Amino acid sequence: MTLTKKIIIYMIMGMIIGTLINLTDLMRFAWVNNYVVYGLFEIIGTLFVNALKMMVVPLVFVSLFCGTTALREPRQLGSLGGRTVFMYLLTTGIALVIAVAVASLLGVGEGAVFPSNLEYQAKEGKTLIEVITGIVPQNPVDAMANTEMLAIIFFAIILALSALKAGQAGERIITFFQDFNEVIMKMVLLIMQVAPYAVFALLAKVFAELGIEAIKSLAGYFFTVLALLIFHGLVVYPIILKLFSGLSPLVFLKKMRSAVAFAFGTSSSNATIPVTLRTVTERMGVERSVGSFTIPFGATINMDGTAIMQGVATVFIANAYLDGGLTLLQMGTVIIMATVASIGSAGVPSAGIVMLQAVLVQMGLPTDALVIILSIDRLLDMTRTAVNITGDCAVTCIVAKSQGRMSQAIYYDPDSGDVKQDQQSEDVKMVQEN
Ligand code: ASP
C-alpha cells in the first residue's frame, strides 16, 4: 500500500472513531477523556505536529537557498515573483467576490440574535504595514526563532544571490547547502512514516470534541462557509488550473490528497509546508527552484479559504446587526479588507479569526459575535487550511508551467513521489545503518 492511501484510510478511521466517541458521549468516562482523547490522541498528534514544525524553518531556508541558486539568473526570480503574486491575489479576489455575493444573496445572519453577554478578548493581529516592514529582518536568527516566514524567505534569497556572485567561495557554500538539502528531505521522509497514525489521532480528537449542538445553532453560517470552501477547492481551482496551464485538474486533485489530509489534521498551512513542498516537487514535477519559493510564500500570504470565511462572517454579522445588511459599496470594502486580512493571517490555527476582528472593526461592526463564530471554528479552520494549501499548489503549477519549469511526465505519472511502504522502510534502514 502507498503512504497516501494509508494516510487517507487512517484519516477516515480517525473521523469515524472521533464521531462515535462524540455521539455516544464516551467522554463522560474519565478514562476516555483523560487517557484516550486528551492522553493518547493528544500526545501522538502534538508530537507529530511538533515534528513537522521542527522541519519548517530549516526546510524553507535551505530549500529556498538551493532553489534560488538553481535559477542562476536573478532576473528570472523577478518574473517568477511577479507572476506568483499576481496569481495569488487573483485567486483570493475571486474567492471573496463569490463568498460575499453568495452570503449576501442567501442573507446569512438575517434575524440572528446573539446573547448580549458576549465579550470577545481582543487579540493583536498584524497590520498590512507591519507585514510589509517585517519582510526585511533586523536579525535573521530572531526571524528564524519566531518562524517569521517572509523574513526568512527574504534572507535566504539575498544569501543565495550573493553566493551566486561570490565565485569559488559561493560555489562551495552552494555545494554544502545542496548536501544539506538532501539530508533534510530524508528527514521529512522519516517523519512521514508515522503520518498515518498521527493523522488518525489528530482527527479522532477533533471529531470527539466537536460541538454538534453549537453547529446546529449557527447552521446558516457554518454550511455557507463549508459549501463555499468545497466549491472553491473542487470547482474554482480546477477551472483556473485548466484555463491558465492546460494541466489536468483531475490529476491535480488526486495528487493533493495527502497534503489535504495533513492540512486537515493540523489546521496550519505552516506546519504543512514540508508535505506541500513535497507534493508539488516530487508528485507534480515542479522544479525545486519554483516550489521552494512559491510554497512557503503562499503558506504565508495566500489564504483563499481564510478569505472566504472572513467574507461570509462579515456579511453574517452585518446582517445580524444592521438593518438591510451591507450596501454594495460596503461589500466592495469588505472584499478589499478581507484580501488584506487574509494576507496578514499567519498560517497557524485560528489566525483567520484574529484578523477577522480587524475587518469588523474597520467596517464599524461589533466584535462580540466572534465568540460565537469561534465556538464552531475548528472544523471550518481545518477545511479552509486545506483550501489555502490547495491554492498554493494550483498557483505553483500554473507559474511553473508558464516558465517551463515543470516535468509533465512526473505530473501525469500516477505513482510519482508516492512512497511505497517497503521502499520507505528501506530508506529508514539505510539511515539507521549509516
Ligand atoms: N489555519 C489557517 C491556515 O493555517 C489560517 C486561518 O484561517 O486561521 O492556513
Tab-separated table of C-alpha atoms and ligand atoms in Angstrom:
chain	number	residue	atom	x	y	z
A	1	MET	CA	0.000	0.000	0.000
A	2	THR	CA	1.268	3.505	-0.748
A	3	LEU	CA	1.699	6.034	2.019
A	4	THR	CA	-1.010	8.296	0.586
A	5	LYS	CA	-3.589	5.516	0.647
A	6	LYS	CA	-2.620	4.634	4.184
A	7	ILE	CA	-2.923	8.257	5.319
A	8	ILE	CA	-6.383	8.600	3.750
A	9	ILE	CA	-7.600	5.370	5.347
A	10	TYR	CA	-6.341	6.381	8.793
A	11	MET	CA	-7.812	9.843	8.339
A	12	ILE	CA	-11.270	8.432	7.648
A	13	MET	CA	-10.920	5.972	10.545
A	14	GLY	CA	-9.982	8.860	12.837
A	15	MET	CA	-13.083	10.790	11.826
A	16	ILE	CA	-15.304	7.767	12.366
A	17	ILE	CA	-13.860	6.861	15.782
A	18	GLY	CA	-13.998	10.505	16.904
A	19	THR	CA	-17.606	10.886	15.780
A	20	LEU	CA	-18.550	7.648	17.574
A	21	ILE	CA	-16.931	8.875	20.785
A	22	ASN	CA	-18.832	12.128	20.407
A	23	LEU	CA	-22.223	10.627	19.586
A	24	THR	CA	-22.079	8.024	22.353
A	25	ASP	CA	-20.817	10.672	24.773
A	26	LEU	CA	-17.975	8.366	25.825
A	27	MET	CA	-16.003	11.312	27.125
A	28	ARG	CA	-18.197	11.355	30.212
A	29	PHE	CA	-15.998	8.455	31.382
A	30	ALA	CA	-12.919	9.990	32.920
A	31	TRP	CA	-10.561	7.401	31.441
A	32	VAL	CA	-11.730	8.039	27.882
A	33	ASN	CA	-11.456	11.769	28.443
A	34	ASN	CA	-8.123	11.814	30.284
A	35	TYR	CA	-6.238	8.851	28.871
A	36	VAL	CA	-7.599	8.409	25.362
A	37	VAL	CA	-8.756	11.748	23.902
A	38	TYR	CA	-6.630	14.142	25.967
A	39	GLY	CA	-3.963	11.499	26.618
A	40	LEU	CA	-3.060	9.191	23.759
A	41	PHE	CA	-4.623	11.154	20.879
A	42	GLU	CA	-3.317	14.449	22.134
A	43	ILE	CA	0.230	13.202	22.724
A	44	ILE	CA	0.584	11.450	19.362
A	45	GLY	CA	-0.968	14.370	17.496
A	46	THR	CA	1.083	17.045	19.230
A	47	LEU	CA	4.366	15.140	18.860
A	48	PHE	CA	3.759	14.838	15.170
A	49	VAL	CA	2.752	18.465	14.638
A	50	ASN	CA	5.850	19.464	16.607
A	51	ALA	CA	8.000	17.313	14.333
A	52	LEU	CA	6.511	18.967	11.256
A	53	LYS	CA	7.021	22.425	12.702
A	54	MET	CA	10.581	21.465	13.605
A	55	MET	CA	11.220	20.928	9.895
A	56	VAL	CA	9.680	24.158	8.636
A	57	VAL	CA	12.450	26.700	9.250
A	58	PRO	CA	15.434	24.596	8.124
A	59	LEU	CA	13.442	23.200	5.210
A	60	VAL	CA	12.235	26.573	3.921
A	61	PHE	CA	15.601	28.208	4.401
A	62	VAL	CA	17.774	25.535	2.832
A	63	SER	CA	15.459	24.594	0.025
A	64	LEU	CA	14.819	28.210	-0.923
A	65	PHE	CA	18.553	28.854	-0.930
A	66	CYS	CA	19.084	25.889	-3.250
A	67	GLY	CA	16.106	26.844	-5.398
A	68	THR	CA	17.345	30.374	-5.917
A	69	THR	CA	20.895	29.321	-6.737
A	70	ALA	CA	19.494	26.791	-9.222
A	71	LEU	CA	17.761	29.615	-11.104
A	72	ARG	CA	21.197	31.117	-11.841
A	73	GLU	CA	19.567	34.235	-13.380
A	74	PRO	CA	18.379	36.795	-10.804
A	75	ARG	CA	16.060	38.251	-13.444
A	76	GLN	CA	14.078	35.006	-13.528
A	77	LEU	CA	13.358	35.425	-9.857
A	78	GLY	CA	11.671	38.757	-10.604
A	79	SER	CA	9.292	37.352	-13.195
A	80	LEU	CA	8.616	34.302	-11.020
A	81	GLY	CA	7.774	36.556	-8.079
A	82	GLY	CA	5.587	38.870	-10.173
A	83	ARG	CA	3.523	36.066	-11.668
A	84	THR	CA	3.137	34.359	-8.322
A	85	VAL	CA	1.905	37.473	-6.519
A	86	PHE	CA	-0.495	38.238	-9.382
A	87	MET	CA	-1.997	34.736	-9.306
A	88	TYR	CA	-2.223	34.674	-5.506
A	89	LEU	CA	-4.126	37.972	-5.496
A	90	LEU	CA	-6.344	36.931	-8.395
A	91	THR	CA	-7.451	33.683	-6.719
A	92	THR	CA	-8.115	35.459	-3.415
A	93	GLY	CA	-10.131	38.156	-5.216
A	94	ILE	CA	-12.257	35.544	-6.997
A	95	ALA	CA	-12.825	33.682	-3.717
A	96	LEU	CA	-14.022	36.832	-1.968
A	97	VAL	CA	-16.301	38.093	-4.741
A	98	ILE	CA	-18.079	34.729	-4.803
A	99	ALA	CA	-18.191	34.477	-0.982
A	100	VAL	CA	-19.584	37.970	-0.337
A	101	ALA	CA	-22.075	37.711	-3.209
A	102	VAL	CA	-23.397	34.292	-2.182
A	103	ALA	CA	-23.575	35.119	1.525
A	104	SER	CA	-25.458	38.368	0.747
A	105	LEU	CA	-27.864	36.697	-1.665
A	106	LEU	CA	-28.610	33.972	0.867
A	107	GLY	CA	-28.983	36.584	3.575
A	108	VAL	CA	-26.933	34.613	6.125
A	109	GLY	CA	-27.351	36.031	9.599
A	110	GLU	CA	-30.634	37.843	8.905
A	111	GLY	CA	-32.763	37.637	12.008
A	112	ALA	CA	-29.978	36.052	14.072
A	113	VAL	CA	-29.993	37.199	17.681
A	114	PHE	CA	-26.812	36.943	19.719
A	115	PRO	CA	-26.732	36.699	23.514
A	116	SER	CA	-25.966	40.125	24.938
A	117	ASN	CA	-23.379	38.990	27.467
A	118	LEU	CA	-20.635	38.128	24.990
A	119	GLU	CA	-17.223	39.500	25.473
A	120	TYR	CA	-14.540	38.839	22.946
A	121	GLN	CA	-11.000	39.057	24.205
A	122	ALA	CA	-9.298	41.058	21.504
A	123	LYS	CA	-6.014	39.682	20.246
A	124	GLU	CA	-3.446	41.618	18.289
A	125	GLY	CA	-3.291	40.879	14.582
A	126	LYS	CA	-0.765	42.334	12.161
A	127	THR	CA	-1.493	45.388	10.034
A	128	LEU	CA	-0.502	45.393	6.365
A	129	ILE	CA	2.256	47.909	7.152
A	130	GLU	CA	3.667	45.529	9.779
A	131	VAL	CA	3.538	42.660	7.319
A	132	ILE	CA	5.449	44.718	4.738
A	133	THR	CA	8.082	46.139	7.080
A	134	GLY	CA	8.568	42.675	8.583
A	135	ILE	CA	9.891	41.386	5.242
A	136	VAL	CA	13.415	42.634	5.995
A	137	PRO	CA	14.547	41.129	9.299
A	138	GLN	CA	16.581	43.130	11.784
A	139	ASN	CA	18.047	39.874	12.915
A	140	PRO	CA	17.791	36.707	10.818
A	141	VAL	CA	18.281	34.408	13.805
A	142	ASP	CA	15.434	36.110	15.599
A	143	ALA	CA	13.258	35.746	12.490
A	144	MET	CA	14.019	32.038	12.364
A	145	ALA	CA	13.379	31.579	16.061
A	146	ASN	CA	9.935	33.129	15.609
A	147	THR	CA	9.169	31.481	12.256
A	148	GLU	CA	8.772	34.859	10.539
A	149	MET	CA	8.290	33.331	7.131
A	150	LEU	CA	8.578	36.409	4.895
A	151	ALA	CA	11.761	37.499	6.663
A	152	ILE	CA	13.282	34.017	6.298
A	153	ILE	CA	12.371	33.991	2.596
A	154	PHE	CA	13.993	37.387	2.120
A	155	PHE	CA	17.180	36.402	3.915
A	156	ALA	CA	17.504	33.093	2.057
A	157	ILE	CA	17.083	34.776	-1.339
A	158	ILE	CA	19.622	37.539	-0.615
A	159	LEU	CA	22.102	34.992	0.693
A	160	ALA	CA	21.602	32.826	-2.401
A	161	LEU	CA	22.011	35.750	-4.811
A	162	SER	CA	25.202	36.738	-3.008
A	163	ALA	CA	26.514	33.164	-3.202
A	164	LEU	CA	25.953	33.237	-6.970
A	165	LYS	CA	28.114	36.341	-7.200
A	166	ALA	CA	30.850	35.144	-4.844
A	167	GLY	CA	32.835	32.955	-7.248
A	168	GLN	CA	34.555	29.911	-5.802
A	169	ALA	CA	33.608	30.653	-2.217
A	170	GLY	CA	29.978	30.904	-3.292
A	171	GLU	CA	30.212	27.597	-5.155
A	172	ARG	CA	31.500	25.844	-2.036
A	173	ILE	CA	28.622	27.218	0.020
A	174	ILE	CA	26.137	26.164	-2.669
A	175	THR	CA	27.514	22.599	-2.678
A	176	PHE	CA	27.277	22.479	1.106
A	177	PHE	CA	23.633	23.581	1.075
A	178	GLN	CA	22.804	21.108	-1.690
A	179	ASP	CA	24.065	18.296	0.546
A	180	PHE	CA	22.212	19.747	3.500
A	181	ASN	CA	19.053	19.834	1.397
A	182	GLU	CA	19.347	16.127	0.614
A	183	VAL	CA	19.647	15.319	4.296
A	184	ILE	CA	16.638	17.447	5.210
A	185	MET	CA	14.482	15.816	2.567
A	186	LYS	CA	15.371	12.433	4.067
A	187	MET	CA	14.335	13.752	7.451
A	188	VAL	CA	10.936	14.764	6.100
A	189	LEU	CA	10.517	11.288	4.666
A	190	LEU	CA	11.349	9.747	8.024
A	191	ILE	CA	8.755	11.843	9.811
A	192	MET	CA	6.168	10.965	7.183
A	193	GLN	CA	6.481	7.336	8.244
A	194	VAL	CA	4.324	7.958	11.288
A	195	ALA	CA	1.949	10.306	9.482
A	196	PRO	CA	-0.986	7.889	9.185
A	197	TYR	CA	-1.121	7.241	12.945
A	198	ALA	CA	-0.733	10.919	13.733
A	199	VAL	CA	-3.449	11.958	11.284
A	200	PHE	CA	-5.690	9.342	12.906
A	201	ALA	CA	-5.033	10.741	16.389
A	202	LEU	CA	-5.480	14.379	15.340
A	203	LEU	CA	-8.792	13.773	13.611
A	204	ALA	CA	-10.179	11.402	16.242
A	205	LYS	CA	-9.564	14.106	18.847
A	206	VAL	CA	-11.185	16.921	16.840
A	207	PHE	CA	-14.257	14.885	15.983
A	208	ALA	CA	-14.610	13.616	19.553
A	209	GLU	CA	-14.638	17.231	20.785
A	210	LEU	CA	-16.917	18.559	18.081
A	211	GLY	CA	-19.828	20.572	19.436
A	212	ILE	CA	-22.617	19.357	17.188
A	213	GLU	CA	-25.206	21.353	19.164
A	214	ALA	CA	-23.290	24.593	18.652
A	215	ILE	CA	-23.013	23.955	14.928
A	216	LYS	CA	-26.785	23.465	14.688
A	217	SER	CA	-27.492	26.918	16.067
A	218	LEU	CA	-25.155	28.526	13.540
A	219	ALA	CA	-26.075	26.231	10.678
A	220	GLY	CA	-26.613	29.030	8.145
A	221	TYR	CA	-23.158	30.490	8.594
A	222	PHE	CA	-21.431	27.149	9.039
A	223	PHE	CA	-22.812	25.455	5.959
A	224	THR	CA	-22.437	28.527	3.728
A	225	VAL	CA	-18.729	28.717	4.561
A	226	LEU	CA	-18.291	24.963	4.214
A	227	ALA	CA	-20.079	24.820	0.851
A	228	LEU	CA	-18.112	27.787	-0.499
A	229	LEU	CA	-14.819	26.243	0.637
A	230	ILE	CA	-15.621	22.952	-1.050
A	231	PHE	CA	-16.771	24.787	-4.192
A	232	HIS	CA	-13.545	26.783	-4.304
A	233	GLY	CA	-11.372	23.701	-3.853
A	234	LEU	CA	-13.202	21.369	-6.193
A	235	VAL	CA	-14.561	23.738	-8.864
A	236	VAL	CA	-12.810	27.137	-8.929
A	237	TYR	CA	-9.197	25.898	-8.679
A	238	PRO	CA	-9.648	23.158	-11.274
A	239	ILE	CA	-11.125	25.708	-13.715
A	240	ILE	CA	-8.319	28.212	-13.067
A	241	LEU	CA	-5.687	25.475	-13.388
A	242	LYS	CA	-7.136	24.285	-16.694
A	243	LEU	CA	-7.523	27.813	-18.091
A	244	PHE	CA	-4.066	29.064	-17.156
A	245	SER	CA	-1.955	25.938	-17.607
A	246	GLY	CA	-3.939	23.333	-19.534
A	247	LEU	CA	-2.944	20.727	-16.908
A	248	SER	CA	-5.470	18.052	-15.949
A	249	PRO	CA	-7.412	19.151	-12.844
A	250	LEU	CA	-8.317	15.563	-12.023
A	251	VAL	CA	-4.677	14.525	-11.738
A	252	PHE	CA	-4.075	17.639	-9.643
A	253	LEU	CA	-6.853	16.859	-7.171
A	254	LYS	CA	-5.714	13.248	-6.847
A	255	LYS	CA	-2.164	14.274	-6.030
A	256	MET	CA	-3.374	16.791	-3.467
A	257	ARG	CA	-4.927	14.114	-1.264
A	258	SER	CA	-2.177	13.546	1.269
A	259	ALA	CA	-1.325	17.244	1.635
A	260	VAL	CA	-5.022	17.949	2.184
A	261	ALA	CA	-5.127	15.261	4.880
A	262	PHE	CA	-2.218	16.979	6.667
A	263	ALA	CA	-3.796	20.419	6.402
A	264	PHE	CA	-6.990	18.926	7.738
A	265	GLY	CA	-5.235	17.308	10.666
A	266	THR	CA	-3.006	20.232	11.633
A	267	SER	CA	-5.155	23.300	10.729
A	268	SER	CA	-1.899	25.001	9.862
A	269	SER	CA	-0.523	25.916	6.438
A	270	ASN	CA	2.875	26.479	8.028
A	271	ALA	CA	3.093	23.054	9.631
A	272	THR	CA	2.001	21.508	6.330
A	273	ILE	CA	4.810	23.159	4.304
A	274	PRO	CA	7.070	20.064	4.306
A	275	VAL	CA	4.246	17.999	2.805
A	276	THR	CA	3.015	20.692	0.397
A	277	LEU	CA	6.532	21.215	-0.915
A	278	ARG	CA	6.967	17.505	-1.425
A	279	THR	CA	3.630	17.337	-3.228
A	280	VAL	CA	4.461	19.961	-5.836
A	281	THR	CA	8.047	18.876	-6.442
A	282	GLU	CA	8.050	15.093	-6.188
A	283	ARG	CA	4.449	14.344	-7.104
A	284	MET	CA	3.609	17.121	-9.570
A	285	GLY	CA	7.027	17.603	-11.149
A	286	VAL	CA	7.510	21.285	-10.337
A	287	GLU	CA	11.184	22.292	-10.202
A	288	ARG	CA	12.502	22.894	-6.730
A	289	SER	CA	13.622	26.371	-7.770
A	290	VAL	CA	9.965	27.345	-8.198
A	291	GLY	CA	8.254	25.319	-5.442
A	292	SER	CA	10.697	26.253	-2.711
A	293	PHE	CA	9.787	29.886	-3.339
A	294	THR	CA	6.058	29.738	-4.064
A	295	ILE	CA	5.042	27.274	-1.338
A	296	PRO	CA	6.390	28.977	1.810
A	297	PHE	CA	5.428	32.327	0.296
A	298	GLY	CA	1.905	31.066	-0.371
A	299	ALA	CA	1.587	29.481	3.069
A	300	THR	CA	2.196	32.970	4.450
A	301	ILE	CA	0.236	35.283	2.170
A	302	ASN	CA	-2.155	33.211	0.042
A	303	MET	CA	-5.200	32.205	2.064
A	304	ASP	CA	-8.275	31.934	-0.105
A	305	GLY	CA	-10.077	29.676	2.368
A	306	THR	CA	-9.425	32.146	5.168
A	307	ALA	CA	-10.651	34.996	2.957
A	308	ILE	CA	-13.880	33.096	2.228
A	309	MET	CA	-14.546	32.622	5.938
A	310	GLN	CA	-13.785	36.279	6.661
A	311	GLY	CA	-16.054	37.459	3.847
A	312	VAL	CA	-19.016	35.302	4.899
A	313	ALA	CA	-18.515	36.065	8.602
A	314	THR	CA	-18.559	39.814	7.954
A	315	VAL	CA	-21.755	39.569	5.906
A	316	PHE	CA	-23.227	37.316	8.627
A	317	ILE	CA	-22.511	39.777	11.422
A	318	ALA	CA	-23.591	42.774	9.315
A	319	ASN	CA	-26.908	41.089	8.511
A	320	ALA	CA	-27.470	40.308	12.173
A	321	TYR	CA	-26.699	43.802	13.445
A	322	LEU	CA	-27.503	46.248	10.616
A	323	ASP	CA	-30.920	46.778	9.144
A	324	GLY	CA	-30.757	45.878	5.483
A	325	GLY	CA	-27.230	44.430	5.737
A	326	LEU	CA	-24.317	45.789	3.692
A	327	THR	CA	-24.615	48.231	0.806
A	328	LEU	CA	-22.900	47.445	-2.495
A	329	LEU	CA	-20.113	49.877	-1.662
A	330	GLN	CA	-19.620	48.259	1.730
A	331	MET	CA	-19.409	44.851	0.065
A	332	GLY	CA	-16.608	46.182	-2.118
A	333	THR	CA	-14.845	47.421	1.002
A	334	VAL	CA	-15.234	44.002	2.645
A	335	ILE	CA	-13.643	42.353	-0.391
A	336	ILE	CA	-10.608	44.638	-0.216
A	337	MET	CA	-10.331	44.485	3.575
A	338	ALA	CA	-10.612	40.711	3.687
A	339	THR	CA	-7.983	40.338	0.950
A	340	VAL	CA	-5.590	42.321	3.125
A	341	ALA	CA	-6.680	40.468	6.269
A	342	SER	CA	-6.106	37.084	4.661
A	343	ILE	CA	-2.612	38.170	3.609
A	344	GLY	CA	-1.953	39.245	7.192
A	345	SER	CA	-3.251	35.963	8.666
A	346	ALA	CA	-0.428	33.665	9.703
A	347	GLY	CA	-0.520	30.010	8.663
A	348	VAL	CA	-1.407	28.783	12.135
A	349	PRO	CA	-4.679	27.542	13.681
A	350	SER	CA	-7.382	30.205	14.218
A	351	ALA	CA	-5.221	33.008	12.787
A	352	GLY	CA	-8.012	33.913	10.393
A	353	ILE	CA	-10.358	34.750	13.266
A	354	VAL	CA	-7.848	37.148	14.805
A	355	MET	CA	-7.605	39.027	11.526
A	356	LEU	CA	-11.378	38.920	11.054
A	357	GLN	CA	-11.575	41.124	14.091
A	358	ALA	CA	-9.623	43.809	12.167
A	359	VAL	CA	-12.109	43.629	9.271
A	360	LEU	CA	-15.068	44.007	11.639
A	361	VAL	CA	-13.515	46.984	13.391
A	362	GLN	CA	-12.818	48.674	10.055
A	363	MET	CA	-16.422	48.105	8.995
A	364	GLY	CA	-17.688	49.517	12.273
A	365	LEU	CA	-19.235	46.196	13.273
A	366	PRO	CA	-19.254	44.789	16.821
A	367	THR	CA	-16.651	42.112	17.500
A	368	ASP	CA	-18.518	40.368	20.327
A	369	ALA	CA	-20.121	37.894	17.959
A	370	LEU	CA	-16.638	36.488	17.298
A	371	VAL	CA	-17.069	34.419	20.445
A	372	ILE	CA	-19.894	32.526	18.790
A	373	ILE	CA	-18.085	32.130	15.486
A	374	LEU	CA	-15.018	30.895	17.337
A	375	SER	CA	-17.046	28.245	19.136
A	376	ILE	CA	-17.655	26.374	15.886
A	377	ASP	CA	-14.494	27.354	14.082
A	378	ARG	CA	-12.387	24.198	14.349
A	379	LEU	CA	-13.939	22.221	11.524
A	380	LEU	CA	-14.014	25.290	9.289
A	381	ASP	CA	-10.390	26.032	10.170
A	382	MET	CA	-9.367	22.545	9.058
A	383	THR	CA	-11.271	22.863	5.809
A	384	ARG	CA	-10.059	26.362	4.948
A	385	THR	CA	-6.462	25.357	5.652
A	386	ALA	CA	-6.919	22.542	3.125
A	387	VAL	CA	-8.251	25.109	0.620
A	388	ASN	CA	-5.398	27.510	1.418
A	389	ILE	CA	-2.707	24.989	0.560
A	390	THR	CA	-4.594	23.687	-2.484
A	391	GLY	CA	-4.492	27.264	-3.780
A	392	ASP	CA	-0.738	27.444	-3.178
A	393	CYS	CA	-0.225	24.246	-5.175
A	394	ALA	CA	-2.521	25.282	-8.051
A	395	VAL	CA	-0.744	28.619	-8.452
A	396	THR	CA	2.645	26.900	-8.179
A	397	CYS	CA	1.745	24.550	-11.043
A	398	ILE	CA	0.447	27.443	-13.172
A	399	VAL	CA	3.556	29.568	-12.610
A	400	ALA	CA	5.966	26.638	-13.061
A	401	LYS	CA	4.257	25.546	-16.276
A	402	SER	CA	4.295	29.089	-17.676
A	403	GLN	CA	8.040	29.268	-17.040
A	404	GLY	CA	8.767	25.841	-18.472
A	405	ARG	CA	9.924	24.659	-15.072
A	406	MET	CA	7.895	21.555	-14.563
A	407	SER	CA	8.007	17.990	-15.798
A	408	GLN	CA	4.715	16.845	-17.261
A	409	ALA	CA	5.994	13.275	-17.280
A	410	ILE	CA	6.124	13.395	-13.481
A	411	TYR	CA	2.793	15.257	-13.264
A	412	TYR	CA	0.979	12.596	-15.245
A	413	ASP	CA	2.714	9.621	-13.604
A	414	PRO	CA	0.171	8.424	-11.010
A	415	ASP	CA	2.843	6.905	-8.750
A	416	SER	CA	5.477	9.618	-8.886
A	417	GLY	CA	6.762	10.637	-5.490
A	418	ASP	CA	4.406	8.394	-3.594
A	419	VAL	CA	6.330	6.292	-1.152
A	420	LYS	CA	5.620	2.603	-1.052
A	421	GLN	CA	5.758	1.323	2.480
A	422	ASP	CA	8.520	-1.222	1.791
A	423	GLN	CA	10.629	1.286	-0.092
A	424	GLN	CA	10.198	3.595	2.841
A	425	SER	CA	11.464	1.068	5.330
A	426	GLU	CA	14.455	0.556	3.026
A	427	ASP	CA	15.176	4.261	3.384
A	428	VAL	CA	14.896	4.049	7.135
A	429	LYS	CA	17.123	1.000	7.285
A	430	MET	CA	19.711	2.821	5.229
A	431	VAL	CA	19.609	5.792	7.563
A	432	GLN	CA	19.887	3.533	10.601
A	433	GLU	CA	22.765	1.526	9.192
A	434	ASN	CA	24.739	4.613	8.402
B	1	ASP	N1	-5.404	27.908	9.897
B	1	ASP	C1	-5.292	28.667	8.678
B	1	ASP	C2	-4.017	28.278	7.960
B	1	ASP	O1	-3.038	27.924	8.560
B	1	ASP	C3	-5.336	30.136	8.898
B	1	ASP	C4	-6.701	30.512	9.373
B	1	ASP	O2	-7.562	30.781	8.543
B	1	ASP	O3	-6.941	30.513	10.574
B	1	ASP	O4	-3.946	28.316	6.767
